[in-house]
XYZ file of C-alpha atoms in Angstrom:
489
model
C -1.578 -8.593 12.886
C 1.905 -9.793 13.313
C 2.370 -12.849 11.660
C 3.374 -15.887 13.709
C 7.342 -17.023 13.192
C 6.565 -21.266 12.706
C 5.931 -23.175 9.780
C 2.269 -23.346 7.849
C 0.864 -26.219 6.290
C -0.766 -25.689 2.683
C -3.699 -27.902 1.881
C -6.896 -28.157 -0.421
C -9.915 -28.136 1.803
C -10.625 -31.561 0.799
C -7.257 -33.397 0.264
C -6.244 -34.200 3.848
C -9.517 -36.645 4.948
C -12.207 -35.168 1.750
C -13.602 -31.923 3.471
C -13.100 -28.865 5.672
C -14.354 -30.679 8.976
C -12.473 -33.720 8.499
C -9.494 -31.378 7.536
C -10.034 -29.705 11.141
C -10.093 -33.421 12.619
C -6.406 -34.591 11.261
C -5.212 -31.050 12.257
C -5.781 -31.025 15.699
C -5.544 -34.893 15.749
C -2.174 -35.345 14.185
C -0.923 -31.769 13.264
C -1.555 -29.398 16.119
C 1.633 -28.171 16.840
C 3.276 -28.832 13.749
C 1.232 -25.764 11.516
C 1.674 -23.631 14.270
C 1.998 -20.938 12.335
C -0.944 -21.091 10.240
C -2.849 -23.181 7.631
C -3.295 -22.181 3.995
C -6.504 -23.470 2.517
C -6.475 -23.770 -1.325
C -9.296 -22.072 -2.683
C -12.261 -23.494 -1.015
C -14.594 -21.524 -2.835
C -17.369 -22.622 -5.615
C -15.332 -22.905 -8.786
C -15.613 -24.055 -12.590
C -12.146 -25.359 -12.905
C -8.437 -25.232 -11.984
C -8.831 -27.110 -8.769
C -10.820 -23.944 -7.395
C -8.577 -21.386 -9.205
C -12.003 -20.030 -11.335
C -13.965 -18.822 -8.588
C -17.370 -18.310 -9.006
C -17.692 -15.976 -5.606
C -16.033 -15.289 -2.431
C -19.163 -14.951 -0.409
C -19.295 -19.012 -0.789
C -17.713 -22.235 0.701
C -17.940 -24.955 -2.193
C -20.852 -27.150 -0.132
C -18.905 -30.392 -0.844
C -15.989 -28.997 1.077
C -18.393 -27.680 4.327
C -19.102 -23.849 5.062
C -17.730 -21.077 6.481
C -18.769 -22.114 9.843
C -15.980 -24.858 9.062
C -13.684 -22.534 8.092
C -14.036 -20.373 11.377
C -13.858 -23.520 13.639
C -10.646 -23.719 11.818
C -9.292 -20.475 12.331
C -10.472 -21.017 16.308
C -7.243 -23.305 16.494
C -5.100 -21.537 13.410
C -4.360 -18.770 11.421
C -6.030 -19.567 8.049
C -4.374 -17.710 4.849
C -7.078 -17.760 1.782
C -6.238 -16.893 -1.672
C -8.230 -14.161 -3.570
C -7.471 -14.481 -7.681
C -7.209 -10.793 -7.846
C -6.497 -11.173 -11.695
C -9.567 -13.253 -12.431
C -13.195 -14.918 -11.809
C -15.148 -17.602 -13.353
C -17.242 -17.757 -16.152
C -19.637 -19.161 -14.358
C -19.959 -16.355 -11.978
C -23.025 -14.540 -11.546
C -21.823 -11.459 -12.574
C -20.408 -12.638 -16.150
C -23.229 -14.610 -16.310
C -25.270 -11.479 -16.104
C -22.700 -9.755 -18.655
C -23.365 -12.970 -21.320
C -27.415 -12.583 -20.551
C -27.270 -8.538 -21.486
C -23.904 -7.508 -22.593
C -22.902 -3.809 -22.518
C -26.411 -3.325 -20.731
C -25.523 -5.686 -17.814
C -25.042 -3.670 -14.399
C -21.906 -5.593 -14.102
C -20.112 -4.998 -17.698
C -17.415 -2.432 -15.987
C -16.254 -5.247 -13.950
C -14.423 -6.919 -17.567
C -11.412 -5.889 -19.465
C -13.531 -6.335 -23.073
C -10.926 -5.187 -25.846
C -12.393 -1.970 -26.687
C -10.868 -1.288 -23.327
C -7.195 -1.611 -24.570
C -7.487 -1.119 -28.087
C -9.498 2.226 -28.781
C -10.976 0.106 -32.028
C -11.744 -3.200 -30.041
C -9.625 -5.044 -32.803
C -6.517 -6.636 -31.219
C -2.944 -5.872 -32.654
C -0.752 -9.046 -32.673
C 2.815 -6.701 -32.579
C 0.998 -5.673 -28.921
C 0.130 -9.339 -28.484
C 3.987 -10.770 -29.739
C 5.361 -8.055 -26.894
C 3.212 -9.984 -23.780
C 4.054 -12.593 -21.229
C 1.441 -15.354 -22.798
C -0.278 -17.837 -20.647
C -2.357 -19.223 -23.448
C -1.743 -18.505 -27.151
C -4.174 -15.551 -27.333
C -4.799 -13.196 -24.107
C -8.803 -13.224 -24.939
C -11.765 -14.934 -25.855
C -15.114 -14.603 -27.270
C -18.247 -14.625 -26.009
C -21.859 -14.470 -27.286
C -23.906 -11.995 -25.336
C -27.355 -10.874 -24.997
C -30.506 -11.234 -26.777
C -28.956 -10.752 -29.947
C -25.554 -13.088 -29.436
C -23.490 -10.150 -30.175
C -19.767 -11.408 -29.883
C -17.182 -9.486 -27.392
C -13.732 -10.465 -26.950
C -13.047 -10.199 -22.951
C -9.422 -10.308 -21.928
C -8.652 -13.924 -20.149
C -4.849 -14.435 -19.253
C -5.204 -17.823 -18.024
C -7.801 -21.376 -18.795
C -6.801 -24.037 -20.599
C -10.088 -24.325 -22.502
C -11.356 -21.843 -25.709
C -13.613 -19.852 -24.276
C -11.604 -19.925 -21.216
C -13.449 -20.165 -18.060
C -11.132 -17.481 -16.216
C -12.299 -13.930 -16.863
C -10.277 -11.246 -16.429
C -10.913 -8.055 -13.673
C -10.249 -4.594 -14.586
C -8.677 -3.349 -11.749
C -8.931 0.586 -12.926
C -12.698 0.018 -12.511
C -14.664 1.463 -9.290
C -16.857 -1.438 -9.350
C -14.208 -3.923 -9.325
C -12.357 -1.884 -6.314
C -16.127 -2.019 -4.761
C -16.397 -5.661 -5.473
C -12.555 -6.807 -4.162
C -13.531 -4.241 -0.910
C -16.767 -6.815 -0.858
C -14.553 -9.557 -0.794
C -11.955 -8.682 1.744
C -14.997 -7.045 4.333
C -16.453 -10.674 4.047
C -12.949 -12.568 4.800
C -12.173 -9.789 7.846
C -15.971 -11.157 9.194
C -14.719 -14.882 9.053
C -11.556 -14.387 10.826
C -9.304 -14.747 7.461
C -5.894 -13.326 8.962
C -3.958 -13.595 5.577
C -5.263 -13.048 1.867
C -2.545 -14.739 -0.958
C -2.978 -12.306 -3.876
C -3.036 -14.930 -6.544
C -1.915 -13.881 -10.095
C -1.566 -10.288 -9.052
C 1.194 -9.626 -11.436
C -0.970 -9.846 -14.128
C -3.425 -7.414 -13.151
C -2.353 -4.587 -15.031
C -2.676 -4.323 -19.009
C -0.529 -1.711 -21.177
C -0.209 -1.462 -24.474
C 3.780 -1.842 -25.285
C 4.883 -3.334 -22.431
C 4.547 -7.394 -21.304
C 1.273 -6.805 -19.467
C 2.968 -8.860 -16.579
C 4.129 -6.993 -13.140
C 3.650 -3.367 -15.587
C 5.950 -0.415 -13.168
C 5.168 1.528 -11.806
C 1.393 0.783 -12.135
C 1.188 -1.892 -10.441
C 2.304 -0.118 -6.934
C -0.584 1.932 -7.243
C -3.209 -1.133 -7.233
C -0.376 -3.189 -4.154
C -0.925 0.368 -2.281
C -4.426 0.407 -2.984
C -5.107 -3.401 -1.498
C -2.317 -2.685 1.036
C -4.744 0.248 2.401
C -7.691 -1.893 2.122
C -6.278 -5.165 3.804
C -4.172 -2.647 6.443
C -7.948 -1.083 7.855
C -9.368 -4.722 8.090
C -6.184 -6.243 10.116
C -5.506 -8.857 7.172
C -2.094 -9.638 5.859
C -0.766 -9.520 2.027
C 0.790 -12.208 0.691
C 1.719 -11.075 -3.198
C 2.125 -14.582 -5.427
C 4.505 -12.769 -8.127
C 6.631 -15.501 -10.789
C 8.518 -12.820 -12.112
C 12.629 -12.090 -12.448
C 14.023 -12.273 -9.602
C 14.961 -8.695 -9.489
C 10.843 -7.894 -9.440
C 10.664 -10.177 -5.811
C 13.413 -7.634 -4.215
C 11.667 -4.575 -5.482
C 8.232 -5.682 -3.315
C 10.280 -6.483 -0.510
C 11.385 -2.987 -0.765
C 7.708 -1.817 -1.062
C 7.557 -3.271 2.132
C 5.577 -6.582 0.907
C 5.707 -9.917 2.174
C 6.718 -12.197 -0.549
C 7.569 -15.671 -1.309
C 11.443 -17.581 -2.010
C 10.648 -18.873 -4.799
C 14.228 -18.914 -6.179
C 14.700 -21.356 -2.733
C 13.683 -24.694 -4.103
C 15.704 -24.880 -6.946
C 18.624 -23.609 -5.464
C 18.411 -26.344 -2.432
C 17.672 -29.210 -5.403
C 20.730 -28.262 -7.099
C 22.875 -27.966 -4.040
C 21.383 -31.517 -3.276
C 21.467 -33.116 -6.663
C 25.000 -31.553 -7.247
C 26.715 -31.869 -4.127
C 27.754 -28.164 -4.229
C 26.688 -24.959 -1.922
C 28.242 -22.189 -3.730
C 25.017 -21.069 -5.114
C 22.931 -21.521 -2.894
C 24.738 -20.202 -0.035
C 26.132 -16.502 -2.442
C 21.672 -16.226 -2.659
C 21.648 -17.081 0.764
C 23.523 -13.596 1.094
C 21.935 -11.557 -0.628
C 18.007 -12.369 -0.184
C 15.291 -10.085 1.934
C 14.866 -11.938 4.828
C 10.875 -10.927 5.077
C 9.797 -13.500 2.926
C 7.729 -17.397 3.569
C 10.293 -20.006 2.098
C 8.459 -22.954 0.463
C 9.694 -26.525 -1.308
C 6.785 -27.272 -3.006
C 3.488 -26.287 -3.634
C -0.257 -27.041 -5.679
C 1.824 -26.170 -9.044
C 5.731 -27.004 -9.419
C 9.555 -25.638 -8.531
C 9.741 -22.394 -10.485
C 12.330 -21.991 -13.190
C 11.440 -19.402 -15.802
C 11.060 -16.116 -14.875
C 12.165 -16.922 -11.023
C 15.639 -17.593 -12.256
C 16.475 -15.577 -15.194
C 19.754 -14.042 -14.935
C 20.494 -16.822 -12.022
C 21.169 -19.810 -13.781
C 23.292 -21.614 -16.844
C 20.356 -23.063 -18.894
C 22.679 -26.289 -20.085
C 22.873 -26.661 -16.365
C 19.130 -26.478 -15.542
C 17.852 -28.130 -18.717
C 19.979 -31.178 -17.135
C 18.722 -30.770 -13.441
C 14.999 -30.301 -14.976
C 16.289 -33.898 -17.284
C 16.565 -35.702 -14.145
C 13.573 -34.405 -12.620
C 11.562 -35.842 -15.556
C 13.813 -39.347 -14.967
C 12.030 -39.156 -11.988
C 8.425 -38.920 -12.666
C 8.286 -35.344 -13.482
C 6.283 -33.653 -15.879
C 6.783 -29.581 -16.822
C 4.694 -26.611 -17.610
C 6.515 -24.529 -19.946
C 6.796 -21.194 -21.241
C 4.118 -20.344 -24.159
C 5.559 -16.844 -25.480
C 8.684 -17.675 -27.986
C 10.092 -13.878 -26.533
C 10.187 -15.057 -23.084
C 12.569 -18.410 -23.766
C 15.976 -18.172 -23.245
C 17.961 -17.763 -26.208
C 18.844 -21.570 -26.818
C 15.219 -22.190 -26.468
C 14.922 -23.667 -22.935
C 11.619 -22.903 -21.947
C 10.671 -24.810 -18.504
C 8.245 -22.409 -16.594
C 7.579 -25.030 -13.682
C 8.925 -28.497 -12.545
C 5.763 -30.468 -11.103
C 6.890 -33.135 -9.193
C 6.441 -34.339 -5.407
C 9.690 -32.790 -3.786
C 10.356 -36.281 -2.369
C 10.469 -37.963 -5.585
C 12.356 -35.111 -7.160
C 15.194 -36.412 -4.498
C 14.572 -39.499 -5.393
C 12.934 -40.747 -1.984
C 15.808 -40.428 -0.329
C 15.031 -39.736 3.132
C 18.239 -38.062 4.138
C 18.509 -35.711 1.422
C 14.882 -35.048 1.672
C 15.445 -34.239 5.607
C 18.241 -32.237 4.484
C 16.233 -29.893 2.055
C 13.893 -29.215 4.735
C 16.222 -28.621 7.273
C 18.142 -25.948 5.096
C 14.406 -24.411 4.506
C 13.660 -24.056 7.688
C 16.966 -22.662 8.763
C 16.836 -20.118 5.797
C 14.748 -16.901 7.267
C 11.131 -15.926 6.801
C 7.704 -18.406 7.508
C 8.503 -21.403 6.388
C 5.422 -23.499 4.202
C 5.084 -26.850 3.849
C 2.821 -28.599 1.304
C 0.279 -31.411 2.666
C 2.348 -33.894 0.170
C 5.774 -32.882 1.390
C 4.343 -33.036 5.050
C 3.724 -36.770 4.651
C 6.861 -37.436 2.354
C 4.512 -38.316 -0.570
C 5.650 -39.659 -4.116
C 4.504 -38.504 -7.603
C 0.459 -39.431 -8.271
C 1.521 -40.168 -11.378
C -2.009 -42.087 -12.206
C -3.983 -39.113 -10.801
C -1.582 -37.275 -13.619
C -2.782 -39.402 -16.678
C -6.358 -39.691 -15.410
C -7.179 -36.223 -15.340
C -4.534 -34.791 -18.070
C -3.966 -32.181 -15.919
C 0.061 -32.261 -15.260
C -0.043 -30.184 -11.318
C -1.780 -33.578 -10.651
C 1.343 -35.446 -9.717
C 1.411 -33.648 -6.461
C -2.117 -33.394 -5.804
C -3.214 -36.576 -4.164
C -5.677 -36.524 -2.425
C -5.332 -39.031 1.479
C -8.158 -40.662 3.046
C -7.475 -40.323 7.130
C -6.504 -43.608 6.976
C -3.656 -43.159 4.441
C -2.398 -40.328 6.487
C -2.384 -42.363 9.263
C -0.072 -44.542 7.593
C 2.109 -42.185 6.300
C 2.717 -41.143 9.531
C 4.178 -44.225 10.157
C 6.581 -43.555 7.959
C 10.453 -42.625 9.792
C 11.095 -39.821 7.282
C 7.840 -38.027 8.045
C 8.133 -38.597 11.991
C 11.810 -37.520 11.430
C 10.084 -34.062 9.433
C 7.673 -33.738 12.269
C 10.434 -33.825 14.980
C 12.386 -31.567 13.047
C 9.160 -29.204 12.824
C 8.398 -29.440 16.423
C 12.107 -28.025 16.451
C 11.687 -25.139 14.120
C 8.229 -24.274 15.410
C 9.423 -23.878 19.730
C 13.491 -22.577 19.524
C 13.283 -19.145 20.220
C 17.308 -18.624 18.535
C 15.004 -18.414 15.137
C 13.336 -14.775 16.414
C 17.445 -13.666 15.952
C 20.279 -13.176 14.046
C 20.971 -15.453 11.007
C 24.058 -15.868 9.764
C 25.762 -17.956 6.862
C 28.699 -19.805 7.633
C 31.599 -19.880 5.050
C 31.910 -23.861 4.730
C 33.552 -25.619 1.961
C 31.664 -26.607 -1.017
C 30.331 -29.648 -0.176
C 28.716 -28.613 2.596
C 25.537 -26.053 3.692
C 26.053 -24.067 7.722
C 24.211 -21.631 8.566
C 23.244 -20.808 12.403
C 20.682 -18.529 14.438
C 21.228 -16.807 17.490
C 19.330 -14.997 20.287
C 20.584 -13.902 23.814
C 21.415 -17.444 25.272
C 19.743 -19.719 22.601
C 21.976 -20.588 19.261
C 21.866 -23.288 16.756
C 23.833 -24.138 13.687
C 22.708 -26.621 11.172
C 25.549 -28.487 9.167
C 24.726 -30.331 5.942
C 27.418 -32.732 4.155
C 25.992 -33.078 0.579
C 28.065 -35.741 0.497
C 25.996 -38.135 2.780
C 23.227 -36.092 2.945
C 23.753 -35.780 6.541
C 22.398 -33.222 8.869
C 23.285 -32.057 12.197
C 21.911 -29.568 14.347
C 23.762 -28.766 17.501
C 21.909 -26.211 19.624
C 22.053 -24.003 23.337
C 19.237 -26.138 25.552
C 17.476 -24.408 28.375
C 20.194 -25.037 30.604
C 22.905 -23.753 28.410
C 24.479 -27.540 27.515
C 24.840 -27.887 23.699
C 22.944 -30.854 22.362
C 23.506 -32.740 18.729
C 20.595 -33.212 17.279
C 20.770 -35.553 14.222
C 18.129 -34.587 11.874
């Protein structure tokens, strides 16, 4: 398929109105042109934990959130990308479940990486260990299995709990390439048109290296899913927080990927008042990529921007963030922090707040998004100009919370009364119908303290012009009949 050139909403299946059909309802009620390109349902799947993250199968809608008769009445009206944690699947699935009932003997035991599998004695090394890109102090946990509670340490990159509840896939085995095959034939039936492969950088586990984005094995398993997805008519969407240097080599594997260098370059052109860095990346990117602000965890900052930033420089920017409400995931392994010891992973905070609801340099960050090339997303929170759910945060002790909350119909109808989000919708509308965005992009030298960049095709041209000084931004575009209009943002 050829993926559509407008901007795609991201939601959970229940936080825009509590379930999938409501979800439909406000979409075609209040949203219909604006996620013209496509909607991105968080996992809507049965899950143990992480917000749906710990699938317990794909064959599944979670029955609180609707069915996949919901889903397709959906996808009548949008494009609908779905996530598949390529990486991982719950505990609670029925095929670790089987493994924990029989262990070795289950018919499903080839499906886990259990250590035995990476260390020839099963006993785990910590100088491998000190070497990997940690998500949790110890890449494994232990389970009691079969009749006789025999204990197996299974590989689990991610879950915050001990066992975790995220079990990892070994991608080298037949019956996991069987069972993903299983997965994607099932998504093709129910008119999925784009998979998100969540976590896939951490698929592949070698001895000596980081275990995270491993070269050149890793192409093999993206040419492998690329072949797969490519018979069905699906598109890939890798999710890879890696150096920044690892997002240019997929583009050259011909991969979509995401910006996610983008939203911490715009907040520091914003907060700072200075495009010089944003606009030298601006430069240099692949242009086949979907740009995002914000998203279900935080702003990237470590691996994204190794190499990219002055820590001193960031560790204030990230200070401000937490002035305003922010809270941070950061960096477990001490080899991956910088050498001063910053160690900010994410920034998880509302992108509004992070600007310190200011509706003009909010505006402005989205208008630079959407002017910047590739499928622009935008989160349900960001859509509606939402603040940091800093209750919701503290309630559940999960941090991502902040920018989680989850709207009744009736708050979204208010927060559509809201200027700055009718202003975002206008400016949507925009992105979504001028055809000078199918052309040529271009970045205008400008001085410092301000952002131009401009699109043109055939008769149709537009050039945005942001003064970080005021936070301003102006569009002046071609219209049908060839008059140029100024279009205040």
């Amino acid at each position: 398929m050829t993926l559509k050139n407008q901007v795609q909403l991201i939601t959970y299946p229940d936080s825009m109105g509590g379930d999938l059909k409501a979800l439909n309802q406000v979409l075609l009620n209040y949203f219909a042109d604006i996620c013209a390109g496509g909607v991105h349902i968080l996992p809507p799947f049965p899950s143990s934990g992480d917000r749906g993250f710990a699938p317990l199968t794909y064959l599944e809608i979670e029955p609180s959130f609707g069915s996949w008769e919901d889903i397709r009445a959906i996808g009548d009206h949008f494009d609908i990308l779905i996530d598949l944690m390529v990486n991982h699947i719950s505990r609670q699935s029925p095929y670790f479940q089987d493994f924990l009932a029989k262990g070795r003997a289950s018919a499903y035991a080839d499906l886990f990486l259990t250590l035995d599998k990476i260390w020839e004695s099963g006993e785990p090394v910590q100088a491998d260990i000190d070497k990997m890109f940690l998500r949790r102090p110890l890449p494994y946990s232990t389970y009691p299995t079969g009749e006789t509670g025999e204990e197996i340490n299974v590989w689990t990159t991610f879950g915050k709990t001990d066992p975790s509840e995220q079990i990892d896939l070994d991608i080298r085995s037949q019956q996991t390439k069987q069972l993903l095959t299983e997965f994607f034939t099932h998504f093709k039936e129910q008119n999925i048109k784009i998979v998100r492969l969540d976590a896939v950088g951490y698929v592949i586990k070698k001895l000596g290296t980081s275990c995270f984005f491993v070269e050149p094995d890793i192409y093999a398993f993206l040419d492998w899913v690329k072949d797969l997805a490519d018979s069905l008519g699906i598109e890939l969407l890798p999710e890879v927080h890696a150096h920044h240097s690892t997002q240019f080599k997929l583009a050259e594997h011909g991969c979509w990927i995401y910006d996610f260098i983008l939203p911490y370059r715009v907040l520091e052109a914003l907060v700072h008042r200075s495009s010089h860095e944003l606009c030298r990346y601006l430069n240099v990117r692949p242009h086949k990529r979907f740009t995002m602000l914000d998203c279900h965890d935080g702003i990237p900052v470590k691996p994204d921007l190794d190499g990219l930033i002055n820590t001193r420089e960031a560790r204030e920017l990230v200070d401000l963030c937490v002035e305003r409400g922010a809270n941070l995931s950061l960096i477990v392994s001490d080899e991956h922090k910088a050498e001063d010891g910053f160690d900010v992973h994410q920034i998880r905070c509302s992108y509004y707040s992070m600007l310190g609801s200011d509706d003009d340099a909010y505006l402005a960050a989205r208008a630079i998004q959407f002017f910047v090339p590739g499928i622009p997303q935008v989160y349900y929170v960001g859509l509606l100009a939402g603040e940091n759910d800093i209750a919701r945060a503290m309630e559940t002790g999960e941090g991502r919370e902040i920018n989680r909350h989850n709207y009744s119909v009736e708050e979204i109808e208010q927060a559509l009364e809201k200027e700055v989000v009718q202003r975002l919708l206008k400016l949507i509308r925009f992105r979504n119908t001028y055809d000078a965005f199918n052309g040529a992009f271009r970045v205008i030298s400008s001085a410092d303290d301000e952002v131009r960049l401009s699109w043109h095709k055939e008769k149709a041209s537009c050039e945005l012009h942001v003064n970080l000084n005021t936070y301003q931004a102006m569009i002046q575009y071609v219209d049908e009949k060839g008059c140029k209009i100024d279009y205040t943002v």
